PDB file of C-alpha atoms in Angstrom:
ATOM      1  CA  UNK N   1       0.000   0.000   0.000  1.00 88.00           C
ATOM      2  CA  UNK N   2       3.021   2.390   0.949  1.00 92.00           C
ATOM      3  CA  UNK N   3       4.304   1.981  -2.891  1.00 96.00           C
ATOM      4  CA  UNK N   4       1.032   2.790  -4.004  1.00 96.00           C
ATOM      5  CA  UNK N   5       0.523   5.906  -2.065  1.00 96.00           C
ATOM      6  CA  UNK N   6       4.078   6.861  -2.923  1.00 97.00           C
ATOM      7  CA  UNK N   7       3.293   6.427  -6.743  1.00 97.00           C
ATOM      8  CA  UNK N   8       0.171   8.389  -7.026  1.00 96.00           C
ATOM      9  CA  UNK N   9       2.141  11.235  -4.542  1.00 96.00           C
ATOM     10  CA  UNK N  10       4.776  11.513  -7.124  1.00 97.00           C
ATOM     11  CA  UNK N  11       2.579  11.272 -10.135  1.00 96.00           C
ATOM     12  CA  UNK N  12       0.365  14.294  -8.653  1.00 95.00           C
ATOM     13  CA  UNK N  13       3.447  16.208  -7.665  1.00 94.00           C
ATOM     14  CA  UNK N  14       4.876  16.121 -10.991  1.00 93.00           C
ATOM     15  CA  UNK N  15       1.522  17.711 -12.671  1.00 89.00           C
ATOM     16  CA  UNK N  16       0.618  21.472 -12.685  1.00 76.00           C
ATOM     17  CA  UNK N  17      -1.443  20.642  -9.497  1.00 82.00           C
ATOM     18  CA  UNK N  18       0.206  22.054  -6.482  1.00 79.00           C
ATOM     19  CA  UNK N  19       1.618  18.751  -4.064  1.00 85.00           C
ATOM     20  CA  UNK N  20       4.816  17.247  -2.908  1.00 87.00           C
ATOM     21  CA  UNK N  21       5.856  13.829  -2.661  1.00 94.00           C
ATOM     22  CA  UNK N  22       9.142  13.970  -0.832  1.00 94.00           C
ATOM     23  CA  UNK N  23       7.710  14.369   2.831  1.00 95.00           C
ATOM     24  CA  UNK N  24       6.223  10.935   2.179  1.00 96.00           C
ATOM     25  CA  UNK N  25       9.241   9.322   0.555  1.00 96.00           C
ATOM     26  CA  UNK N  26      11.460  10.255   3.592  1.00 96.00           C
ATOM     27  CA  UNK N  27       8.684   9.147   6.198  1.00 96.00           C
ATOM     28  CA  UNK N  28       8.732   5.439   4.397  1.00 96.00           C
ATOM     29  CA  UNK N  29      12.390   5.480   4.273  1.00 96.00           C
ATOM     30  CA  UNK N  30      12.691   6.810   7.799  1.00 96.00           C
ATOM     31  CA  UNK N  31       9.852   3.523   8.318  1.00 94.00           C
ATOM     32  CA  UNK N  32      12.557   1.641   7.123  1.00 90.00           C
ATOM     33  CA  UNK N  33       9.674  -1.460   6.404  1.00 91.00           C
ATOM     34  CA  UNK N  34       9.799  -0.620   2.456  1.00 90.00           C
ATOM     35  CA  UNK N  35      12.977  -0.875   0.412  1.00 94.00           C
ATOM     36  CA  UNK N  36      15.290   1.404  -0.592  1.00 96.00           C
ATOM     37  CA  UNK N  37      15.274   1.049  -3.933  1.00 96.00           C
ATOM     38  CA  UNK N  38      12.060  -0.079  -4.795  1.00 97.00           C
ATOM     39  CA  UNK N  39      10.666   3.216  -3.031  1.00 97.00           C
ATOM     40  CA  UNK N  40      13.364   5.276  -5.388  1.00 98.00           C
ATOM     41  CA  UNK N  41      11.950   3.716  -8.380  1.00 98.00           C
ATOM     42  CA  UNK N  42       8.422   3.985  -7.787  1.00 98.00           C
ATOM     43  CA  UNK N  43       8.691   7.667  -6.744  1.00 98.00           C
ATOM     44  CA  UNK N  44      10.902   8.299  -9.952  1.00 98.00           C
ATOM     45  CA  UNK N  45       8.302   6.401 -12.106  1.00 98.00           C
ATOM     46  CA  UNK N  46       5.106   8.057 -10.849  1.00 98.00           C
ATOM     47  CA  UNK N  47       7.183  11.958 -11.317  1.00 97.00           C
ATOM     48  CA  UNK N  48       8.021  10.922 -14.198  1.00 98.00           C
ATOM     49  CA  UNK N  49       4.783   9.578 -15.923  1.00 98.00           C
ATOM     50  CA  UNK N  50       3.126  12.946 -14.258  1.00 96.00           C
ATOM     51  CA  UNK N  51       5.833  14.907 -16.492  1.00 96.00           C
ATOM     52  CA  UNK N  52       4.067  12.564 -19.389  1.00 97.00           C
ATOM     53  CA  UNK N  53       0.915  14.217 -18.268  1.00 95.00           C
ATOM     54  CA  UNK N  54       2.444  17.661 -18.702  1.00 93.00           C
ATOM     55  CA  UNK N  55       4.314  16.735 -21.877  1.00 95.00           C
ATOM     56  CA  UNK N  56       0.851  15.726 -23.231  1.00 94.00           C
ATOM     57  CA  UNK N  57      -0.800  18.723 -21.915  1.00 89.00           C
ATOM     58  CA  UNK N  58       2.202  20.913 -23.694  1.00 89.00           C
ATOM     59  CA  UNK N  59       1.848  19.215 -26.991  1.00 90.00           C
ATOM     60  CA  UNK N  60      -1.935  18.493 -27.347  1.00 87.00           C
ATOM     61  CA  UNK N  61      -3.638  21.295 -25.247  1.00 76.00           C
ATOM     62  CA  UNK N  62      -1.372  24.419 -26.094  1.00 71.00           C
ATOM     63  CA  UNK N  63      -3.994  26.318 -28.802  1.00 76.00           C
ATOM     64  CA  UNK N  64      -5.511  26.610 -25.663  1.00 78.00           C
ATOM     65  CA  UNK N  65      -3.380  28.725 -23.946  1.00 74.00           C
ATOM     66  CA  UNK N  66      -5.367  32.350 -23.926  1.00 77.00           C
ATOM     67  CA  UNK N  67      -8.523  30.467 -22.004  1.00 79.00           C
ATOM     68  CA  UNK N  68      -8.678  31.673 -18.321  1.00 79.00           C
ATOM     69  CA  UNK N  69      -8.790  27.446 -17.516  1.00 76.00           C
ATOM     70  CA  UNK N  70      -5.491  27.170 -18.986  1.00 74.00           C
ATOM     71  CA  UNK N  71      -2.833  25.623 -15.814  1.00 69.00           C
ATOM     72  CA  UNK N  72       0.060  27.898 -16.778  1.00 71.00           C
ATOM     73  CA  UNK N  73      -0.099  31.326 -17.240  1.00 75.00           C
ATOM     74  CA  UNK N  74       1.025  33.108 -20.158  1.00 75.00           C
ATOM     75  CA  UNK N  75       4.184  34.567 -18.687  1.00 82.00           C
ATOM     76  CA  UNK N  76       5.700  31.418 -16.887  1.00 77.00           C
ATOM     77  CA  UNK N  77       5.059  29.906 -20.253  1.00 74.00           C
ATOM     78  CA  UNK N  78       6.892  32.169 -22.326  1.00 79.00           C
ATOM     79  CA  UNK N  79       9.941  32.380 -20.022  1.00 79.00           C
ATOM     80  CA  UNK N  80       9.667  28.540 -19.821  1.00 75.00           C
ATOM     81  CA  UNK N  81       9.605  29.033 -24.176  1.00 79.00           C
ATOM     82  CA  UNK N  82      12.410  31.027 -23.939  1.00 84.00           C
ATOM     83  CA  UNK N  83      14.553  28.474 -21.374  1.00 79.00           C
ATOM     84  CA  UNK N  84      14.081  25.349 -23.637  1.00 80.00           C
ATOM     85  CA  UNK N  85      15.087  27.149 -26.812  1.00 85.00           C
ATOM     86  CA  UNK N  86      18.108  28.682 -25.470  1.00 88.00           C
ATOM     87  CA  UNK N  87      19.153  25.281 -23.559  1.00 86.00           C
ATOM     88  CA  UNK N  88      17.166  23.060 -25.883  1.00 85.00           C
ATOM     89  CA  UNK N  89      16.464  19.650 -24.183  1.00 86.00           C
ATOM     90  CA  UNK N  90      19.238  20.031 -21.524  1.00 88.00           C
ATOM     91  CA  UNK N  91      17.451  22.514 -19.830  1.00 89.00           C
ATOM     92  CA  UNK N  92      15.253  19.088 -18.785  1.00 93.00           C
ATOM     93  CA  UNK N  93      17.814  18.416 -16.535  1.00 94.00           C
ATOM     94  CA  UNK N  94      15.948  21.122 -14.007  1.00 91.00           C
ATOM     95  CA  UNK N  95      12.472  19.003 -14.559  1.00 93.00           C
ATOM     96  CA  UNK N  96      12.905  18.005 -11.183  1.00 90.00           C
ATOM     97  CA  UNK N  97      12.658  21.644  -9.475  1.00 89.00           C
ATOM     98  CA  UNK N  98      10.106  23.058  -8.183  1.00 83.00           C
ATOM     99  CA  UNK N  99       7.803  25.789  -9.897  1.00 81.00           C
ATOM    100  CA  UNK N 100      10.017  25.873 -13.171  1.00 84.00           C
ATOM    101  CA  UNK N 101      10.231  21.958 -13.454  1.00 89.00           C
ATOM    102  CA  UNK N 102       6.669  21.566 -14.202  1.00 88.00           C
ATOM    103  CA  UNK N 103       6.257  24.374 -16.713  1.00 86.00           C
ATOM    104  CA  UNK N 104       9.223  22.641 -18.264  1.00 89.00           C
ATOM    105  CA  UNK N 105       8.045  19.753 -19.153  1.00 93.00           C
ATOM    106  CA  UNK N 106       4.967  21.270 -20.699  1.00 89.00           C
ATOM    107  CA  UNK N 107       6.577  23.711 -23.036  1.00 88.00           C
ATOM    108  CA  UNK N 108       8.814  20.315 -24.284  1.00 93.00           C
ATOM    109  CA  UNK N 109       5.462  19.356 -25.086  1.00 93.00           C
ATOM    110  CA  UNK N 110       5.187  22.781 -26.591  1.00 88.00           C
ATOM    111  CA  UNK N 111       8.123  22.497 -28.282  1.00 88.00           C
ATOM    112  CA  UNK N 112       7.499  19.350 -29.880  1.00 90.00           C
ATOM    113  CA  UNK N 113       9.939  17.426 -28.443  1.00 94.00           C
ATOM    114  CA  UNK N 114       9.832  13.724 -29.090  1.00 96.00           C
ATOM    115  CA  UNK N 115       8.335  11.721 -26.030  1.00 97.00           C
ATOM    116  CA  UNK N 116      11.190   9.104 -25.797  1.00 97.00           C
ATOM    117  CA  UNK N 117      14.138  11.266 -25.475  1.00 96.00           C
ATOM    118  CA  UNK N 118      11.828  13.633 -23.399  1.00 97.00           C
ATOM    119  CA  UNK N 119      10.829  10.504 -20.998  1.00 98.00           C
ATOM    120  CA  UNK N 120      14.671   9.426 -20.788  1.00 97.00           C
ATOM    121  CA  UNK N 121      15.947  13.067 -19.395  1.00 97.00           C
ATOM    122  CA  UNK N 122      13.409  13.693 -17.436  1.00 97.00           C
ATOM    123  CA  UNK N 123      13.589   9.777 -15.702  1.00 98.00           C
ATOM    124  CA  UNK N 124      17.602  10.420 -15.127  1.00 97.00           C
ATOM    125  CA  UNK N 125      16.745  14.398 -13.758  1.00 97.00           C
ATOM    126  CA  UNK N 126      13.836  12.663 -11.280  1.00 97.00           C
ATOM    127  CA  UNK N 127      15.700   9.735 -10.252  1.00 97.00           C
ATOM    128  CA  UNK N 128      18.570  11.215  -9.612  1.00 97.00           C
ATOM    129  CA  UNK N 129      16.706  13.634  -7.012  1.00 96.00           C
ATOM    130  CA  UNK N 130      14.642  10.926  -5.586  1.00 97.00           C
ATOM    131  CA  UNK N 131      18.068   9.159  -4.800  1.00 97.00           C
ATOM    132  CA  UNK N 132      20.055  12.104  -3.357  1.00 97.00           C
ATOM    133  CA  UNK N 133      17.240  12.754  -1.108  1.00 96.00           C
ATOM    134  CA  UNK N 134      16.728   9.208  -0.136  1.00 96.00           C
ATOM    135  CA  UNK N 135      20.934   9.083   0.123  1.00 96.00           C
ATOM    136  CA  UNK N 136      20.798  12.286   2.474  1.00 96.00           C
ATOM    137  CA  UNK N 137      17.797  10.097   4.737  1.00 95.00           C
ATOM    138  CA  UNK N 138      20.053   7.581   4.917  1.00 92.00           C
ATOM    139  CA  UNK N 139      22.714   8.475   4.955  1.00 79.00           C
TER     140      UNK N 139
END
């Protein structure tokens, strides 16, 4: 049940909706009944399929983007425009912040970028938070 929980934390914290899944990440580990790396995956595969969400928002959604509905407004949008083309897919790498992370992965959507290379960046950028974080619990 804890993996489950975990998953659906990440997934939601990796959409436009406000939420956090680390808090719960560091109480399992702290738990110590789960393991390690099975909670690092499952965190870093629920982010990253909610960055799938935003991708598909970016690419699918976008003609939307004047409608008062629309998750991201037109300014963090832009500068998030601006970011990927002056970094191009690199600028992935900083999926995993927060605010800018999220925006992120909906202009590559934007942007057109292909989903595989787009789901490979963004895994490596997530996991690799997931596991300094769960490193630092650890420790």
């Amino acid at each position: 049940m804890s993996y489950l929980l975990l998953f659906f934390s990440a997934l939601l914290a990796a959409t436009l909706i406000p939420a956090q899944s680390e808090a719960l990440l560091v109480s399992l580990l702290l738990n110590g009944k789960d393991l390690f790396w099975l909670l690092i995956a499952v965190a870093t595969f629920g982010n990253t399929l909610g960055s799938v969400i935003n991708w598909w928002l970016g690419r699918y959604l976008e003609h939307f983007r004047d409608k008062r509905w629309f998750p991201v407004n037109a300014v963090t949008l832009e500068r998030a425009q601006q970011q990927f083309q002056r970094y191009g897919w690199w600028v992935l790498l900083l999926s995993w912040l927060p605010i800018v992370g999220d925006p992120l992965t909906m202009v590559a959507g934007v942007m057109r970028m292909p989903l595989l290379p787009f789901v490979a960046v963004v895994a490596v950028a997530k996991g690799v938070r997931y596991w300094v974080l769960g490193w630092l619990v650890m420790g």
